Each structure stands twice: as C-alpha cells, then as structure tokens.
mmCIF file of C-alpha atoms in Angstrom:
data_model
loop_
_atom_site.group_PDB
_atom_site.id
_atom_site.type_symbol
_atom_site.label_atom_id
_atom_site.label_comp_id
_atom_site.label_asym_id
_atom_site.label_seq_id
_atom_site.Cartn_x
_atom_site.Cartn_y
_atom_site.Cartn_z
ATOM 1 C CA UNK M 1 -75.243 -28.510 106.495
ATOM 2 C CA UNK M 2 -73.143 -31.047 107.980
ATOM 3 C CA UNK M 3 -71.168 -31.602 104.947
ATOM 4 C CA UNK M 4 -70.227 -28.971 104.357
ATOM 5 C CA UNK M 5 -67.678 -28.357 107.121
ATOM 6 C CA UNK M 6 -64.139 -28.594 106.700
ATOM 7 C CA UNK M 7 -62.056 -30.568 108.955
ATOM 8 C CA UNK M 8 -59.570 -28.320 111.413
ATOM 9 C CA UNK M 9 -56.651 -28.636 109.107
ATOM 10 C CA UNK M 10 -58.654 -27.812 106.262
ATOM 11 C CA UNK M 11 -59.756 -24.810 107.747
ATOM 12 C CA UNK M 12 -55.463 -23.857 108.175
ATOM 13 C CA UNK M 13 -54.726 -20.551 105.675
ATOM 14 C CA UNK M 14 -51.797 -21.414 103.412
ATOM 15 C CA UNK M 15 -49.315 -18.957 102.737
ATOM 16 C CA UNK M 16 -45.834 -18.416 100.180
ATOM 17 C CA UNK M 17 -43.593 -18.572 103.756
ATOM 18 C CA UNK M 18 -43.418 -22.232 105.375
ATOM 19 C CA UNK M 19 -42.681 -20.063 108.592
ATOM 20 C CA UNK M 20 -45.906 -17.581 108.070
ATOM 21 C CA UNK M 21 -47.823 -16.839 111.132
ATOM 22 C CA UNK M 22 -47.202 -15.736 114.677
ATOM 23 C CA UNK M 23 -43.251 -16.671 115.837
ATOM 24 C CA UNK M 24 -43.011 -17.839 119.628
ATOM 25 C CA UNK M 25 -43.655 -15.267 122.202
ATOM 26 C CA UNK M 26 -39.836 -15.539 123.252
ATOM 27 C CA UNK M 27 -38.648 -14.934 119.810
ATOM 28 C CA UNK M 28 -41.183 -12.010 119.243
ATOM 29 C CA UNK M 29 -40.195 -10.207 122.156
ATOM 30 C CA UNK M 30 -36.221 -10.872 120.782
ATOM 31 C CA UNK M 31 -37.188 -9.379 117.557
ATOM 32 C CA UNK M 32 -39.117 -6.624 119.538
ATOM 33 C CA UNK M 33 -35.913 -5.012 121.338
ATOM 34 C CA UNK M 34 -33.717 -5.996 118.313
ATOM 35 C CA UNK M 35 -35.892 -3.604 116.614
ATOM 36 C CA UNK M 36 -36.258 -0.788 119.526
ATOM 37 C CA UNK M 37 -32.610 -0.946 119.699
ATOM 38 C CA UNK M 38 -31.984 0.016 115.745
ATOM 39 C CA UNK M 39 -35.235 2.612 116.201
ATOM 40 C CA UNK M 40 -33.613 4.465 118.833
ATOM 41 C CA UNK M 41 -30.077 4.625 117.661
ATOM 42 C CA UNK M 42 -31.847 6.015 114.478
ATOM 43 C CA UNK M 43 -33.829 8.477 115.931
ATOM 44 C CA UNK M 44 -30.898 9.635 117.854
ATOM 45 C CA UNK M 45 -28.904 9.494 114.653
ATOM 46 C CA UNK M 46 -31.626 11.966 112.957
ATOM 47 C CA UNK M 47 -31.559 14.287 116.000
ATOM 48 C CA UNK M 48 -28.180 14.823 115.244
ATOM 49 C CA UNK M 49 -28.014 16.006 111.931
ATOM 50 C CA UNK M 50 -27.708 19.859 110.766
ATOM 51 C CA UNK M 51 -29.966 21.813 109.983
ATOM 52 C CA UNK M 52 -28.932 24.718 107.854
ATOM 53 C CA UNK M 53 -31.552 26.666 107.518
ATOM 54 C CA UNK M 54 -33.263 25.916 110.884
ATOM 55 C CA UNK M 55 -35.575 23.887 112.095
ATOM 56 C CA UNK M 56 -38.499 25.834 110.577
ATOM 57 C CA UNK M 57 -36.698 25.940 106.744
ATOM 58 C CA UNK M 58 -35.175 22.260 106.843
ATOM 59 C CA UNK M 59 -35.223 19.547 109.125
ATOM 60 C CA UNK M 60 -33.208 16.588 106.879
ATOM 61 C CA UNK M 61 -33.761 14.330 110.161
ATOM 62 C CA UNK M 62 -37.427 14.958 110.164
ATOM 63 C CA UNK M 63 -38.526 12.108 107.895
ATOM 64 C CA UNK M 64 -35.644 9.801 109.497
ATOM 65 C CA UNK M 65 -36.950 10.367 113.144
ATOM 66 C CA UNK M 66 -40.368 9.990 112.238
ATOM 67 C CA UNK M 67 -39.673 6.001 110.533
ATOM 68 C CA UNK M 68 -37.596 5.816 113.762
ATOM 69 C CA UNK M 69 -40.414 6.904 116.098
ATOM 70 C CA UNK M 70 -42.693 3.952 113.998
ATOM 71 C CA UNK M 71 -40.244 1.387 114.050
ATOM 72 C CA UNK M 72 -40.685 1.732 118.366
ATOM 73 C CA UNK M 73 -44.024 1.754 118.234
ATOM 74 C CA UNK M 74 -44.440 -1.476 116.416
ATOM 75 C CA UNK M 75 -41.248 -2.824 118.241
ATOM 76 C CA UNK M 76 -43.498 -1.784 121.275
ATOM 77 C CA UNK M 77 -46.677 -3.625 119.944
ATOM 78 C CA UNK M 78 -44.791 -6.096 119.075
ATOM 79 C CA UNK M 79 -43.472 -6.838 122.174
ATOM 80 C CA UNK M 80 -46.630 -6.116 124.154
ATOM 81 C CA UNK M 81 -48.586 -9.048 121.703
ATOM 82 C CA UNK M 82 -45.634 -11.202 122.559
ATOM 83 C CA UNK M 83 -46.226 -10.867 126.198
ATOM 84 C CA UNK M 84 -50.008 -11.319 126.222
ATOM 85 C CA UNK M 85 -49.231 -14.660 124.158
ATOM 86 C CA UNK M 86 -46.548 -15.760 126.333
ATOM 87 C CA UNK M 87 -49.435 -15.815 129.487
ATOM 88 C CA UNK M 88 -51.742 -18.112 127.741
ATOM 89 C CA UNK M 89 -49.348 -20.523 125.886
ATOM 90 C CA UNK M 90 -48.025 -23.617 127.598
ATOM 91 C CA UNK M 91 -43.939 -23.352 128.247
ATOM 92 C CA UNK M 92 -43.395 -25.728 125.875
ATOM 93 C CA UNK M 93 -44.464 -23.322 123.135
ATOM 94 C CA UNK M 94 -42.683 -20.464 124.610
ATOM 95 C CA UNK M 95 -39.081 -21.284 123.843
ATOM 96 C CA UNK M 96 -36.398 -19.456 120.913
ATOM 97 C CA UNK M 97 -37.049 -21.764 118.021
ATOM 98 C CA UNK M 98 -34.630 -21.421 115.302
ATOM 99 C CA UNK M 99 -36.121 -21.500 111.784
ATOM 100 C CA UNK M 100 -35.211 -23.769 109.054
ATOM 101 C CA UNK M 101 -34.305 -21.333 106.896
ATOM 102 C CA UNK M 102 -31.762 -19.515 108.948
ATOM 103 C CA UNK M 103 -28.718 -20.038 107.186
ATOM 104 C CA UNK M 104 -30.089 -19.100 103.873
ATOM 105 C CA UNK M 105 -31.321 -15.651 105.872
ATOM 106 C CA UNK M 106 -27.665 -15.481 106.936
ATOM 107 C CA UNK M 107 -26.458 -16.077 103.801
ATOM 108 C CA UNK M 108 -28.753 -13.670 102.494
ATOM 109 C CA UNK M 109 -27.905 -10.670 105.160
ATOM 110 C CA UNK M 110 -23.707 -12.075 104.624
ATOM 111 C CA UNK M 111 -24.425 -11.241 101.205
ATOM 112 C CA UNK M 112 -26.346 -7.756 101.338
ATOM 113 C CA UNK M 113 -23.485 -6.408 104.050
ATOM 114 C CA UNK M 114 -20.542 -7.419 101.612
ATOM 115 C CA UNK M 115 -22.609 -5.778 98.937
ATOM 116 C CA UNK M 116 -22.519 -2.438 100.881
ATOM 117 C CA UNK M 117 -19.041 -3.045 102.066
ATOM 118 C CA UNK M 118 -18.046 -3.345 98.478
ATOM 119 C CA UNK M 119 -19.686 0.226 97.010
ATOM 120 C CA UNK M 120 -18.076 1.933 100.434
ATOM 121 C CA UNK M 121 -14.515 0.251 99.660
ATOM 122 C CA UNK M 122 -14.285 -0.101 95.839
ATOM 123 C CA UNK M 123 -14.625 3.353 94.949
ATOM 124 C CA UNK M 124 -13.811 4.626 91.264
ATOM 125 C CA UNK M 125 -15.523 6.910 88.491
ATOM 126 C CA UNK M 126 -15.089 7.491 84.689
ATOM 127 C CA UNK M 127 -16.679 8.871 82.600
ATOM 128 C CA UNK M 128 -17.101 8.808 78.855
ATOM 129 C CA UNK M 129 -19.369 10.273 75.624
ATOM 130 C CA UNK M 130 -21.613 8.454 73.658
ATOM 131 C CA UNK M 131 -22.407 10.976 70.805
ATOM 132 C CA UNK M 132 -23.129 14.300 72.631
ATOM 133 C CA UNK M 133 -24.278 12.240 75.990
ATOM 134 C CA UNK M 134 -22.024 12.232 79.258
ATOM 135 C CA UNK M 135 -22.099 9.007 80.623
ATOM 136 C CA UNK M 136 -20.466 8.482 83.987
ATOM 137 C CA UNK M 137 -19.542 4.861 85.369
ATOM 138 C CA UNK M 138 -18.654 4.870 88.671
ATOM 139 C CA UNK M 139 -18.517 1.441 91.334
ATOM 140 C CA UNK M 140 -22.167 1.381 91.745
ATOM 141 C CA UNK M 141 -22.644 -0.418 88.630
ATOM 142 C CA UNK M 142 -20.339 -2.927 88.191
ATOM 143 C CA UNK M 143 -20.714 -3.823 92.486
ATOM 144 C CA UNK M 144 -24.209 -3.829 91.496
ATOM 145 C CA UNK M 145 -24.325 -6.105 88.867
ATOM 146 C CA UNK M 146 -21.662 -8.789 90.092
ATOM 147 C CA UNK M 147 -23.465 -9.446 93.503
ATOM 148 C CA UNK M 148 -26.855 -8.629 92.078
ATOM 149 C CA UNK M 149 -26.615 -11.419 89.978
ATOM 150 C CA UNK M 150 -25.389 -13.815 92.043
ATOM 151 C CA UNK M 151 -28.138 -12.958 94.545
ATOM 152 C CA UNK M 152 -30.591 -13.519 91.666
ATOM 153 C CA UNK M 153 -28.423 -16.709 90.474
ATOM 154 C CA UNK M 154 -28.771 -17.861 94.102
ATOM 155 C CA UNK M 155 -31.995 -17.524 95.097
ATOM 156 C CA UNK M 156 -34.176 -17.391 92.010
ATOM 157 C CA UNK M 157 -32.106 -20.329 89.898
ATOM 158 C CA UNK M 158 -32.282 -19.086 86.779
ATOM 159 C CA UNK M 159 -29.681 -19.585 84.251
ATOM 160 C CA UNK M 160 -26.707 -17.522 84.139
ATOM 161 C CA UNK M 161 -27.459 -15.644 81.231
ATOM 162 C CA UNK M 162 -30.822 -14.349 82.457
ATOM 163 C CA UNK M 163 -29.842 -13.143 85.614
ATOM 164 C CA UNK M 164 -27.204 -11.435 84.027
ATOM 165 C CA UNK M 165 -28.997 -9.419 81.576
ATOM 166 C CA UNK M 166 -32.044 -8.759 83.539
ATOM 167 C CA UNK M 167 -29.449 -7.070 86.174
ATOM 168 C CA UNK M 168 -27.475 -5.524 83.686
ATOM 169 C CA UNK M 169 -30.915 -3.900 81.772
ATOM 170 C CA UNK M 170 -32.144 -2.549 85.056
ATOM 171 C CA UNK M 171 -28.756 -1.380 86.608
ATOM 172 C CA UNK M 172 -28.467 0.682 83.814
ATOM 173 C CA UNK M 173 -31.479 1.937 83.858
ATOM 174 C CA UNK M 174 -31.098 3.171 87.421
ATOM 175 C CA UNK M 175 -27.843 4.671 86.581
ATOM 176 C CA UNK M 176 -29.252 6.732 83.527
ATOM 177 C CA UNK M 177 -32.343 7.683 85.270
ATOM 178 C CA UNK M 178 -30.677 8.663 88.574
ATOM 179 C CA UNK M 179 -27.305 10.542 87.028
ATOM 180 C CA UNK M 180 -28.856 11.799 83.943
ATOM 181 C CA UNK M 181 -32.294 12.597 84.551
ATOM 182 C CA UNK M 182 -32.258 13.615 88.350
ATOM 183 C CA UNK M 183 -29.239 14.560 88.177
ATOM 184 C CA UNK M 184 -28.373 12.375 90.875
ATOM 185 C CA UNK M 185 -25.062 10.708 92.405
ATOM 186 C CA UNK M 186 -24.586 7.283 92.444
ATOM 187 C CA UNK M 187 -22.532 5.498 95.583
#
C-alpha cells in the first residue's frame, strides 16, 4: 500500500536526549580511550589491594577488577565501532563536535566533584538519643542534603520546598537504613 509509507523523517526514532544516537567516529574513539584509561588505572587499583585471608578466602579487588576488565572491553568495542564508522563516513562528519549541552554536563560533573570534595573535607559526627534509639549525624547528611537539593533545584525546577523535603525524607532514610539497620558507616 502506497499510503501507507512514511516519509524518511517520519520513519526517524525519537528519543528523551536531543543528542541520542551514534556520536561522531572522532568523538567515540575520544570517549573510547577516556574510558580505557579510567578501566585500567582501576583494574590496577584492584590488583593492589590486600587480601587478608588470601586469594582463595577474599579477594576485595575481585568484583572491582572484573567492572574494570568490562569497562575495556566496551571501551574496546567502542572504539573498534568508531573506527569502522570513521571508513565509510565522509570527513565532514568525522570531526569532534561539541554538544549543546556541554556546559550544563560541566556544571553537572563541577557539581558532583565539589559534592565529594565536601564529605572528604567537612568531616564531623554526633550523635544523640531519641527515646532508647542511637542516632548518629555525621557530614554525610547535611553535605547531602545542601548540594542534593540544589542539584534537584537545578535541574528538575521544582520549587524550593519540594526539593528540600523530598531530599531531606530520603537522606534520612539512607542514613537510618545504612547506620541502623546494616550497621553501616556513613562518609
């Protein structure tokens, strides 16, 4: 039936990103040894810790070596799709395009690195009782919840007051799940 086919940008599959879909071969291959570069300083990383009981009792870099070893092999796939594109695309299409959303990635990664910066260099504890319950508060939640929220605040748009609470309600239920239940440190 003749009308019932689409026209070629009909046919285009829409997705949430504006940037979904293959990047340019240069700026796969980029992300490919950006990638191979974190995998092997992590699987190097995991080589190198103890193991107290030997490696037939515990291996605590077993699990870390093993993401490591998959994070190559899709940096290597990665890179290996990027070439094969690279052969059959015109140079015009093989160049580092920037996206348009860069700064707010930037923003985003700024944001995440003071984050962790923060819990490293703002270090405190108390602790308190509510009734016969031991409560500890330590930097974890208040870090938490002041750049939580302003990520939220940022990038959903909600008003203040939700962000705040929603962050708030589930900060503190990681805090009494993870110190009171598992028995669990906090950073």
């Amino acid at each position: 039936m003749a009308g019932d086919e689409l026209a070629d940008d009909e046919k285009r599959v829409l997705s949430e990103e504006a940037n979904a879909g293959f990047g340019t071969p240069v700026m796969d291959l980029a992300a490919a040894a950006v990638i191979a570069l974190i995998a092997i300083f992590l699987a190097v990383e995991s080589l190198r810790l103890p193991e107290p009981g030997g490696v037939i009792f515990t291996a605590p870099g077993l699990l870390p070596f093993l993401t490591a070893a998959s994070l190559l092999v899709m940096a290597a796939l990665l890179g290996l799709s990027a070439l094969q594109r690279r052969q059959v695309l015109p140079p015009a299409q093989n160049r580092f395009d920037i996206p348009a959303d860069a700064l707010r990635s930037l923003t985003l990664g700024g944001i995440v690195a003071l984050y962790v910066l923060a819990l490293q260099f703002v270090p405190f504890e108390t602790s308190f009782n509510v009734g016969r319950v031991h409560f500890v508060l330590g930097a974890f939640e208040p870090v938490s919840v002041v750049f939580l929220t302003a990520l939220l605040r940022t990038y959903w748009g909600a008003p203040l007051w939700k962000c705040l609470s929603i962050i708030v309600l589930w900060i503190a239920f990681l805090s009494i799940v993870f110190r009171l239940l598992f028995q669990i440190p906090l950073p």
